[in-house]
Amino acid sequence: MLKGMKRLFGAQDMTTGSPAAAMLLFSIPMLLGNFAQTLYGTVNAIIVGKCLGDSALAAVGICQPIQFLFFVFFMTIGTGVTVMVAQYFGAKEYKRLSECIGSSFTLIAAATVLIMCCAPLSGTILKLINTPPEIYDMTRDFLFVMFIGCMGSGFYNIISGILRGLGDAFFPLIVLLISVVLQVALDLLVILVFGWGLVGMGIVTAFSQLVSAIACLIKVAHLKGVVKIKRETLKPKKEMVMQIMRLGLPAGISQGIMSLSFVFVQSFMNAMGPFIITCMTSVMRVDQFAMLPNMAFNTAASTFTGQNIGANKMERVKKGGQAVVLMGFVAAVVIVALLLIFGKSFISMFTDTQDVIQLGNRMLWIMSLGYIANSFMQTYGGIMRGAGDTIATMWITIISNVILRVPLVYVWVRLSRSAKWPNGNPDSIYASMAIVGTVGAIMTFLYFRTGRWKSKGVIKRSEKAVEFAPTD
């Protein structure tokens, strides 16, 4: 038993054994880890909403897409590093794997400094997106703290991504569980006892993530026989930096564009007033939970594909891909059923205002139309990313989120204005999300069928890859 537990808390070779079992074994701790992280955000929202009021909850909701936009720098590096780590590990090229990790540390340090320098611009950013005057001050202060404290978040996401690229999803899970307990306890302390409000919550978040990053770094440093962190490997290698950016930059651009489109949508929400902002914040918290299975299967597909392409086992990529697509579809059907049945109960966890609960439930019904399509987009996208093809998903994101989402929301909101909704009906915004997600899923599937993603790996070989189809 101890031997089995030790095996779980280390680098996992996903190039042998049952592909479906390997994917499921990796997905479960990923799902639990994502759940723990989202649970912390949800508990935070409950604490803020119940202890500090709807205005504070709205302030947190406004900051979320902005944080996501600026943290794209971390995602850019993380995507490239995770793909490279998985492929080098699958190919047993441990020296290059260590050099990749060392180069990523230099990149993440530079990104951290850049984001911290944006803190003085917090107020300007909030004014640009029509933040209501009554919640401007508290929103600005909270955003400032999140910018200043971004170091822990950056390093934690990169280092935990390295562990996942090595097939270890259990250790990041344990770190997350401990971190969640620590953060909730400290949040209650700084809000209820010290009275520090949202600023105190931001400080707690930054501190807890820094502790998590240090714990994951210690774990990586002790992976003997796989990773060697020493002066030689910590020096940034131009080849590695360029490869990380080649793989990560398209993914970063994708996330940045998606974030900008959400900020664009947020500006319409903000113009509708604090009531709609509070409703949106509650709905998006539920949406985060609904997306957890897709996120877990996306990462599992990416890691599995990366390791097996590194090992030149394309037949396993085919079998594993079929398994993860099916798992994602089944999970999405269950999620949609839960939202349709228990939508009001989920929204009521964040607020006692009946009007918010009623409107939030309707928004969940509208959004649920896109969850099944999104499951296909995430699983197929994960396979392509693990293979090293991040450019295709970038163009799909540009088409769906810029060419389609922006004009669709703009026109639909303007056309939906009425005496009841002078600044536009919020239903139009959530319906556009479902439409955009479905179109993105269709484009992802069509590109996936071309098979062009198979030749984008870090490790080039002349062998012809076997044909891949999503179903037999």
Short mmCIF file of C-alpha atoms in Angstrom, two decimals:
data_model
loop_
_atom_site.label_atom_id
_atom_site.label_comp_id
_atom_site.label_asym_id
_atom_site.label_seq_id
_atom_site.Cartn_x
_atom_site.Cartn_y
_atom_site.Cartn_z
CA MET A 1 0.00 0.00 0.00
CA LEU A 2 2.78 2.44 0.91
CA LYS A 3 4.51 1.61 -2.37
CA GLY A 4 1.31 2.36 -4.25
CA MET A 5 0.85 5.69 -2.47
CA LYS A 6 4.47 6.63 -3.17
CA ARG A 7 3.90 5.91 -6.85
CA LEU A 8 0.89 8.21 -6.94
CA PHE A 9 2.86 11.11 -5.46
CA GLY A 10 5.53 11.23 -8.14
CA ALA A 11 6.10 11.47 -11.88
CA GLN A 12 3.66 9.15 -13.69
CA ASP A 13 4.59 7.44 -16.95
CA MET A 14 1.40 7.58 -19.04
CA THR A 15 2.97 5.78 -22.01
CA THR A 16 2.15 2.30 -20.66
CA GLY A 17 -0.94 0.50 -19.41
CA SER A 18 -4.57 1.20 -20.24
CA PRO A 19 -4.99 4.64 -21.89
CA ALA A 20 -8.48 5.10 -20.41
CA ALA A 21 -7.31 4.14 -16.92
CA ALA A 22 -4.31 6.48 -17.16
CA MET A 23 -6.56 9.36 -18.23
CA LEU A 24 -9.08 8.69 -15.46
CA LEU A 25 -6.40 8.27 -12.78
CA PHE A 26 -4.94 11.62 -13.79
CA SER A 27 -8.32 13.35 -14.21
CA ILE A 28 -9.68 12.53 -10.75
CA PRO A 29 -7.04 14.43 -8.73
CA MET A 30 -7.14 17.19 -11.36
CA LEU A 31 -10.90 17.47 -10.90
CA LEU A 32 -10.58 17.45 -7.12
CA GLY A 33 -7.79 20.03 -7.28
CA ASN A 34 -9.79 22.32 -9.55
CA PHE A 35 -12.77 21.79 -7.28
CA ALA A 36 -10.72 22.78 -4.23
CA GLN A 37 -9.45 25.91 -5.95
CA THR A 38 -12.90 26.88 -7.16
CA LEU A 39 -14.38 26.02 -3.77
CA TYR A 40 -12.03 28.51 -2.17
CA GLY A 41 -13.19 31.21 -4.57
CA THR A 42 -16.80 30.26 -3.88
CA VAL A 43 -16.37 30.27 -0.10
CA ASN A 44 -14.66 33.63 -0.46
CA ALA A 45 -17.63 34.92 -2.44
CA ILE A 46 -20.01 33.63 0.23
CA ILE A 47 -17.94 35.25 2.99
CA VAL A 48 -17.76 38.52 1.06
CA GLY A 49 -21.44 38.52 0.11
CA LYS A 50 -22.69 37.63 3.59
CA CYS A 51 -20.17 39.64 5.65
CA LEU A 52 -19.36 42.65 3.46
CA GLY A 53 -22.51 42.89 1.32
CA ASP A 54 -23.54 42.80 -2.34
CA SER A 55 -21.37 45.80 -3.25
CA ALA A 56 -18.20 44.02 -2.13
CA LEU A 57 -19.28 40.90 -4.03
CA ALA A 58 -19.77 43.02 -7.15
CA ALA A 59 -16.27 44.50 -6.68
CA VAL A 60 -14.74 41.02 -6.64
CA GLY A 61 -16.70 40.09 -9.77
CA ILE A 62 -15.41 43.15 -11.64
CA CYS A 63 -11.78 42.30 -10.79
CA GLN A 64 -11.93 38.67 -11.97
CA PRO A 65 -11.74 39.20 -15.75
CA ILE A 66 -9.09 41.90 -15.28
CA GLN A 67 -6.90 39.57 -13.20
CA PHE A 68 -7.41 36.84 -15.76
CA LEU A 69 -6.34 39.18 -18.55
CA PHE A 70 -3.08 40.20 -16.87
CA PHE A 71 -2.30 36.68 -15.67
CA VAL A 72 -2.22 35.63 -19.33
CA PHE A 73 1.54 36.16 -19.05
CA PHE A 74 1.67 33.23 -16.62
CA MET A 75 -0.58 31.12 -18.82
CA THR A 76 1.64 31.77 -21.84
CA ILE A 77 4.70 30.40 -20.05
CA GLY A 78 2.77 27.63 -18.31
CA THR A 79 1.26 26.21 -21.49
CA GLY A 80 4.60 26.04 -23.28
CA VAL A 81 6.40 24.53 -20.30
CA THR A 82 3.75 21.88 -19.57
CA VAL A 83 3.70 20.66 -23.19
CA MET A 84 7.51 20.52 -23.37
CA VAL A 85 7.85 18.80 -19.98
CA ALA A 86 5.31 16.13 -20.99
CA GLN A 87 7.01 15.43 -24.32
CA TYR A 88 10.56 15.41 -22.92
CA PHE A 89 9.43 13.13 -20.08
CA GLY A 90 7.75 10.76 -22.54
CA ALA A 91 10.95 10.69 -24.64
CA LYS A 92 13.10 10.19 -21.48
CA GLU A 93 15.17 13.30 -22.35
CA TYR A 94 15.70 14.35 -18.73
CA LYS A 95 18.56 16.81 -19.31
CA ARG A 96 16.49 18.89 -21.72
CA LEU A 97 13.54 18.58 -19.38
CA SER A 98 15.58 20.16 -16.56
CA GLU A 99 16.82 22.92 -18.87
CA CYS A 100 13.24 23.67 -19.86
CA ILE A 101 12.21 24.03 -16.21
CA GLY A 102 15.17 26.28 -15.42
CA SER A 103 14.43 28.58 -18.36
CA SER A 104 10.78 28.82 -17.32
CA PHE A 105 11.78 30.21 -13.91
CA THR A 106 13.53 33.15 -15.58
CA LEU A 107 10.50 33.86 -17.75
CA ILE A 108 8.04 33.74 -14.87
CA ALA A 109 10.18 36.10 -12.77
CA ALA A 110 10.15 38.63 -15.61
CA ALA A 111 6.37 38.28 -16.05
CA THR A 112 5.83 38.80 -12.32
CA VAL A 113 7.73 42.09 -12.32
CA LEU A 114 5.78 43.27 -15.37
CA ILE A 115 2.40 42.55 -13.76
CA MET A 116 3.38 44.16 -10.46
CA CYS A 117 4.23 47.34 -12.36
CA CYS A 118 0.58 47.52 -13.47
CA ALA A 119 -0.67 48.06 -9.90
CA PRO A 120 -0.61 51.90 -10.09
CA LEU A 121 -2.89 51.67 -13.13
CA SER A 122 -5.69 49.93 -11.20
CA GLY A 123 -7.90 53.01 -11.01
CA THR A 124 -7.44 53.89 -14.67
CA ILE A 125 -8.34 50.36 -15.76
CA LEU A 126 -11.54 50.38 -13.71
CA LYS A 127 -12.64 53.72 -15.14
CA LEU A 128 -12.17 52.40 -18.66
CA ILE A 129 -14.69 49.59 -18.06
CA ASN A 130 -17.42 51.80 -16.53
CA THR A 131 -17.05 50.67 -12.91
CA PRO A 132 -19.97 52.13 -10.90
CA PRO A 133 -18.84 55.06 -8.69
CA GLU A 134 -20.39 53.58 -5.55
CA ILE A 135 -18.03 50.58 -5.60
CA TYR A 136 -15.04 52.17 -7.35
CA ASP A 137 -12.82 52.74 -4.28
CA MET A 138 -13.07 49.24 -2.81
CA THR A 139 -12.63 47.67 -6.26
CA ARG A 140 -9.50 49.73 -6.95
CA ASP A 141 -7.91 48.82 -3.61
CA PHE A 142 -8.61 45.11 -4.07
CA LEU A 143 -7.24 45.08 -7.62
CA PHE A 144 -4.09 46.93 -6.49
CA VAL A 145 -3.35 44.27 -3.86
CA MET A 146 -3.91 41.44 -6.34
CA PHE A 147 -1.42 42.98 -8.78
CA ILE A 148 1.22 43.49 -6.08
CA GLY A 149 0.78 39.95 -4.74
CA CYS A 150 0.90 38.12 -8.08
CA MET A 151 4.28 36.41 -7.49
CA GLY A 152 2.87 33.45 -5.57
CA SER A 153 0.13 32.86 -8.13
CA GLY A 154 2.59 32.99 -11.02
CA PHE A 155 5.14 30.58 -9.62
CA TYR A 156 2.50 28.22 -8.22
CA ASN A 157 0.71 27.87 -11.55
CA ILE A 158 3.95 27.25 -13.44
CA ILE A 159 5.44 24.76 -10.97
CA SER A 160 2.19 22.85 -10.47
CA GLY A 161 1.92 22.74 -14.28
CA ILE A 162 5.40 21.19 -14.42
CA LEU A 163 4.28 18.49 -11.99
CA ARG A 164 1.19 17.79 -14.08
CA GLY A 165 3.30 17.58 -17.21
CA LEU A 166 5.22 14.85 -15.40
CA GLY A 167 1.93 13.07 -14.71
CA ASP A 168 1.78 14.01 -11.01
CA ALA A 169 -1.64 15.47 -10.25
CA PHE A 170 -1.78 14.21 -6.65
CA PHE A 171 0.83 16.42 -5.00
CA PRO A 172 -0.67 19.67 -6.38
CA LEU A 173 -4.02 18.38 -5.07
CA ILE A 174 -2.69 17.97 -1.53
CA VAL A 175 -1.07 21.41 -1.64
CA LEU A 176 -4.33 22.93 -2.85
CA LEU A 177 -6.39 21.28 -0.11
CA ILE A 178 -4.06 22.60 2.59
CA SER A 179 -4.01 26.02 0.93
CA VAL A 180 -7.80 26.22 0.80
CA VAL A 181 -8.16 25.48 4.51
CA LEU A 182 -5.45 28.03 5.33
CA GLN A 183 -6.99 30.73 3.15
CA VAL A 184 -10.53 30.30 4.46
CA ALA A 185 -9.33 30.47 8.07
CA LEU A 186 -7.22 33.56 7.41
CA ASP A 187 -10.01 35.23 5.40
CA LEU A 188 -12.40 34.91 8.32
CA LEU A 189 -9.71 36.28 10.62
CA VAL A 190 -8.86 39.38 8.57
CA ILE A 191 -12.50 40.18 7.67
CA LEU A 192 -14.35 39.40 10.91
CA VAL A 193 -11.63 40.08 13.50
CA PHE A 194 -9.24 42.60 11.97
CA GLY A 195 -11.82 44.32 9.76
CA TRP A 196 -9.48 44.60 6.76
CA GLY A 197 -12.22 43.88 4.22
CA LEU A 198 -11.35 43.08 0.60
CA VAL A 199 -7.77 44.30 1.00
CA GLY A 200 -7.19 41.75 3.76
CA MET A 201 -8.64 39.00 1.59
CA GLY A 202 -6.25 39.95 -1.22
CA ILE A 203 -3.26 39.80 1.13
CA VAL A 204 -4.31 36.35 2.38
CA THR A 205 -4.65 35.07 -1.19
CA ALA A 206 -1.19 36.30 -2.17
CA PHE A 207 0.43 34.80 0.94
CA SER A 208 -1.25 31.40 0.60
CA GLN A 209 -0.32 31.06 -3.06
CA LEU A 210 3.30 31.91 -2.30
CA VAL A 211 3.39 29.14 0.32
CA SER A 212 1.87 26.71 -2.22
CA ALA A 213 4.48 27.68 -4.82
CA ILE A 214 7.33 27.00 -2.39
CA ALA A 215 5.87 23.58 -1.50
CA CYS A 216 5.61 22.59 -5.18
CA LEU A 217 9.14 23.86 -5.88
CA ILE A 218 10.53 21.66 -3.10
CA LYS A 219 8.68 18.68 -4.62
CA VAL A 220 10.11 19.31 -8.10
CA ALA A 221 13.63 19.72 -6.70
CA HIS A 222 13.38 16.28 -5.06
CA LEU A 223 12.34 14.32 -8.17
CA LYS A 224 15.64 12.46 -8.31
CA GLY A 225 16.51 10.82 -11.59
CA VAL A 226 14.06 13.02 -13.50
CA VAL A 227 14.72 16.68 -12.67
CA LYS A 228 18.03 18.26 -11.71
CA ILE A 229 17.76 21.84 -10.45
CA LYS A 230 21.27 23.26 -10.21
CA ARG A 231 23.16 26.32 -11.37
CA GLU A 232 23.74 24.92 -14.87
CA THR A 233 20.09 24.08 -15.56
CA LEU A 234 18.77 27.30 -14.00
CA LYS A 235 20.59 29.42 -16.58
CA PRO A 236 18.08 30.39 -19.29
CA LYS A 237 18.76 28.65 -22.60
CA LYS A 238 17.83 30.65 -25.70
CA GLU A 239 16.58 27.53 -27.49
CA MET A 240 14.33 26.60 -24.56
CA VAL A 241 13.00 30.14 -24.11
CA MET A 242 12.14 30.35 -27.81
CA GLN A 243 10.44 26.95 -27.76
CA ILE A 244 8.43 27.85 -24.65
CA MET A 245 7.27 31.05 -26.32
CA ARG A 246 6.55 29.28 -29.63
CA LEU A 247 4.18 26.91 -27.86
CA GLY A 248 2.91 29.27 -25.19
CA LEU A 249 2.47 32.55 -27.04
CA PRO A 250 -0.45 31.39 -29.22
CA ALA A 251 -2.13 29.98 -26.09
CA GLY A 252 -1.42 33.24 -24.26
CA ILE A 253 -2.85 35.27 -27.13
CA SER A 254 -5.93 33.02 -27.07
CA GLN A 255 -6.43 33.56 -23.34
CA GLY A 256 -5.73 37.27 -23.70
CA ILE A 257 -8.29 37.65 -26.46
CA MET A 258 -10.81 35.66 -24.48
CA SER A 259 -10.15 37.84 -21.43
CA LEU A 260 -10.49 41.03 -23.46
CA SER A 261 -13.79 39.80 -24.84
CA PHE A 262 -14.99 39.11 -21.29
CA VAL A 263 -13.84 42.58 -20.19
CA PHE A 264 -15.79 43.96 -23.17
CA VAL A 265 -18.84 42.01 -22.02
CA GLN A 266 -18.16 43.14 -18.44
CA SER A 267 -18.38 46.78 -19.54
CA PHE A 268 -21.94 46.17 -20.77
CA MET A 269 -22.79 44.42 -17.51
CA ASN A 270 -21.32 47.29 -15.48
CA ALA A 271 -23.47 49.78 -17.37
CA MET A 272 -26.55 47.78 -16.28
CA GLY A 273 -25.83 48.58 -12.62
CA PRO A 274 -24.79 46.87 -9.34
CA PHE A 275 -27.83 44.55 -9.35
CA ILE A 276 -26.81 42.93 -12.65
CA ILE A 277 -23.14 42.84 -11.60
CA THR A 278 -24.06 40.98 -8.40
CA CYS A 279 -26.19 38.54 -10.38
CA MET A 280 -23.41 37.99 -12.90
CA THR A 281 -20.85 37.37 -10.14
CA SER A 282 -23.06 34.68 -8.59
CA VAL A 283 -23.73 33.04 -11.96
CA MET A 284 -20.06 32.98 -12.92
CA ARG A 285 -19.20 31.29 -9.61
CA VAL A 286 -21.62 28.49 -10.46
CA ASP A 287 -20.24 28.43 -14.01
CA GLN A 288 -16.73 27.85 -12.63
CA PHE A 289 -17.93 24.65 -10.95
CA ALA A 290 -19.78 23.56 -14.08
CA MET A 291 -16.56 23.90 -16.09
CA LEU A 292 -14.42 21.82 -13.71
CA PRO A 293 -14.79 18.45 -15.50
CA ASN A 294 -13.93 20.07 -18.84
CA MET A 295 -10.82 21.66 -17.33
CA ALA A 296 -9.70 18.37 -15.79
CA PHE A 297 -10.19 16.38 -18.99
CA ASN A 298 -8.50 19.12 -21.02
CA THR A 299 -5.36 18.91 -18.87
CA ALA A 300 -5.46 15.11 -18.80
CA ALA A 301 -5.75 14.99 -22.59
CA SER A 302 -2.85 17.42 -22.97
CA THR A 303 -0.51 15.57 -20.60
CA PHE A 304 -1.38 12.12 -21.96
CA THR A 305 -0.95 13.25 -25.57
CA GLY A 306 2.31 15.06 -24.82
CA GLN A 307 3.93 12.08 -23.11
CA ASN A 308 2.84 9.60 -25.77
CA ILE A 309 3.84 11.80 -28.68
CA GLY A 310 7.21 12.22 -26.97
CA ALA A 311 7.42 8.42 -26.79
CA ASN A 312 6.24 8.15 -30.43
CA LYS A 313 3.14 6.13 -29.49
CA MET A 314 0.44 7.63 -31.68
CA GLU A 315 -1.83 4.59 -31.40
CA ARG A 316 -2.12 5.29 -27.66
CA VAL A 317 -2.93 8.92 -28.44
CA LYS A 318 -5.82 7.68 -30.58
CA LYS A 319 -7.22 5.37 -27.89
CA GLY A 320 -6.72 7.88 -25.09
CA GLY A 321 -8.35 10.62 -27.15
CA GLN A 322 -11.45 8.54 -27.76
CA ALA A 323 -11.70 7.79 -24.04
CA VAL A 324 -11.35 11.38 -22.86
CA VAL A 325 -13.87 12.73 -25.40
CA LEU A 326 -16.45 10.23 -24.14
CA MET A 327 -15.71 11.04 -20.48
CA GLY A 328 -16.05 14.76 -21.17
CA PHE A 329 -19.40 14.30 -22.92
CA VAL A 330 -20.90 12.19 -20.11
CA ALA A 331 -19.73 14.68 -17.48
CA ALA A 332 -21.24 17.60 -19.42
CA VAL A 333 -24.64 15.89 -19.65
CA VAL A 334 -24.65 15.36 -15.87
CA ILE A 335 -23.65 18.98 -15.22
CA VAL A 336 -26.42 20.35 -17.44
CA ALA A 337 -29.00 18.19 -15.66
CA LEU A 338 -27.85 19.47 -12.26
CA LEU A 339 -28.01 23.10 -13.37
CA LEU A 340 -31.51 22.73 -14.77
CA ILE A 341 -32.78 21.08 -11.58
CA PHE A 342 -30.89 22.91 -8.82
CA GLY A 343 -30.04 26.27 -10.43
CA LYS A 344 -31.89 28.39 -7.85
CA SER A 345 -30.29 26.54 -4.95
CA PHE A 346 -26.82 27.16 -6.38
CA ILE A 347 -27.42 30.92 -6.81
CA SER A 348 -28.94 31.24 -3.32
CA MET A 349 -25.60 30.21 -1.78
CA PHE A 350 -24.25 33.65 -2.67
CA THR A 351 -27.17 35.96 -2.01
CA ASP A 352 -30.53 36.11 -0.25
CA THR A 353 -31.98 38.61 -2.74
CA GLN A 354 -34.84 36.84 -4.53
CA ASP A 355 -34.63 38.98 -7.68
CA VAL A 356 -30.96 38.04 -8.06
CA ILE A 357 -31.79 34.35 -7.55
CA GLN A 358 -34.56 34.40 -10.17
CA LEU A 359 -32.51 36.21 -12.80
CA GLY A 360 -29.40 34.14 -12.05
CA ASN A 361 -31.34 30.91 -12.52
CA ARG A 362 -32.57 32.07 -15.92
CA MET A 363 -29.01 32.94 -16.92
CA LEU A 364 -27.85 29.44 -15.92
CA TRP A 365 -30.55 27.87 -18.08
CA ILE A 366 -29.36 29.92 -21.05
CA MET A 367 -25.68 29.14 -20.47
CA SER A 368 -26.32 25.41 -20.03
CA LEU A 369 -27.04 25.22 -23.77
CA GLY A 370 -23.32 25.58 -24.46
CA TYR A 371 -21.80 23.19 -21.90
CA ILE A 372 -22.00 20.01 -23.97
CA ALA A 373 -20.45 21.72 -27.00
CA ASN A 374 -17.74 23.11 -24.73
CA SER A 375 -16.85 19.60 -23.54
CA PHE A 376 -15.88 18.65 -27.09
CA MET A 377 -13.94 21.88 -27.55
CA GLN A 378 -11.96 21.29 -24.35
CA THR A 379 -11.10 17.63 -24.94
CA TYR A 380 -10.15 17.99 -28.60
CA GLY A 381 -8.31 21.21 -27.77
CA GLY A 382 -6.38 19.44 -25.01
CA ILE A 383 -5.23 16.73 -27.40
CA MET A 384 -4.04 19.30 -29.93
CA ARG A 385 -2.24 21.36 -27.29
CA GLY A 386 -0.48 18.28 -25.91
CA ALA A 387 0.71 17.55 -29.44
CA GLY A 388 2.22 21.03 -29.60
CA ASP A 389 -0.38 22.68 -31.84
CA THR A 390 -1.42 25.87 -30.06
CA ILE A 391 -1.70 28.07 -33.16
CA ALA A 392 -4.92 26.48 -34.42
CA THR A 393 -6.71 27.09 -31.12
CA MET A 394 -5.47 30.69 -31.21
CA TRP A 395 -7.15 31.32 -34.56
CA ILE A 396 -10.32 29.58 -33.43
CA THR A 397 -10.38 31.86 -30.37
CA ILE A 398 -9.83 34.97 -32.51
CA ILE A 399 -12.66 34.03 -34.86
CA SER A 400 -15.16 33.06 -32.16
CA ASN A 401 -14.36 35.71 -29.54
CA VAL A 402 -13.46 38.74 -31.68
CA ILE A 403 -15.06 38.32 -35.09
CA LEU A 404 -18.23 36.74 -33.64
CA ARG A 405 -18.64 37.57 -29.91
CA VAL A 406 -17.84 41.30 -29.93
CA PRO A 407 -20.25 42.40 -32.70
CA LEU A 408 -22.88 39.88 -31.57
CA VAL A 409 -22.96 41.23 -28.00
CA TYR A 410 -22.81 44.86 -29.14
CA VAL A 411 -25.70 44.55 -31.58
CA TRP A 412 -27.82 42.22 -29.44
CA VAL A 413 -27.54 44.38 -26.32
CA ARG A 414 -28.48 47.53 -28.23
CA LEU A 415 -31.45 45.83 -29.88
CA SER A 416 -32.69 44.45 -26.54
CA ARG A 417 -33.01 47.86 -24.86
CA SER A 418 -36.46 48.55 -23.44
CA ALA A 419 -38.23 50.45 -20.67
CA LYS A 420 -37.45 47.58 -18.28
CA TRP A 421 -33.86 47.20 -19.51
CA PRO A 422 -32.72 50.68 -20.64
CA ASN A 423 -29.10 49.51 -21.00
CA GLY A 424 -29.95 46.18 -22.61
CA ASN A 425 -31.36 42.82 -21.53
CA PRO A 426 -28.73 40.66 -19.75
CA ASP A 427 -30.24 37.56 -21.39
CA SER A 428 -28.66 38.68 -24.66
CA ILE A 429 -25.17 38.52 -23.17
CA TYR A 430 -25.54 34.99 -21.82
CA ALA A 431 -27.22 33.72 -24.97
CA SER A 432 -24.26 35.06 -26.96
CA MET A 433 -21.90 33.06 -24.72
CA ALA A 434 -23.72 29.83 -25.56
CA ILE A 435 -23.69 30.62 -29.29
CA VAL A 436 -20.00 31.55 -29.35
CA GLY A 437 -19.05 28.40 -27.40
CA THR A 438 -20.96 26.17 -29.81
CA VAL A 439 -19.37 27.78 -32.88
CA GLY A 440 -15.92 27.41 -31.31
CA ALA A 441 -16.55 23.73 -30.63
CA ILE A 442 -17.58 23.10 -34.24
CA MET A 443 -14.45 24.82 -35.58
CA THR A 444 -12.23 22.88 -33.16
CA PHE A 445 -13.70 19.56 -34.25
CA LEU A 446 -13.38 20.36 -37.96
CA TYR A 447 -9.72 21.31 -37.60
CA PHE A 448 -9.05 18.27 -35.41
CA ARG A 449 -10.36 16.01 -38.17
CA THR A 450 -7.72 17.33 -40.60
CA GLY A 451 -4.96 15.72 -38.49
CA ARG A 452 -2.56 18.62 -39.01
CA TRP A 453 -1.92 18.84 -35.27
CA LYS A 454 0.03 15.55 -35.35
CA SER A 455 3.18 17.12 -36.81
CA LYS A 456 3.59 19.98 -34.30
CA GLY A 457 5.55 18.14 -31.58
CA VAL A 458 8.71 19.40 -29.88
CA ILE A 459 10.53 16.16 -30.73
CA LYS A 460 10.61 15.68 -34.50
CA ARG A 461 10.63 12.20 -36.02
CA SER A 462 10.36 10.86 -39.53
CA GLU A 463 8.05 8.00 -38.68
CA LYS A 464 4.59 8.31 -40.12
CA ALA A 465 1.91 8.71 -37.44
CA VAL A 466 -1.06 6.39 -37.42
CA GLU A 467 -4.41 7.80 -38.41
CA PHE A 468 -6.50 9.25 -35.61
CA ALA A 469 -10.24 9.47 -35.57
CA PRO A 470 -12.41 10.45 -32.62
CA THR A 471 -14.51 7.31 -32.98
CA ASP A 472 -13.96 3.90 -34.55
#
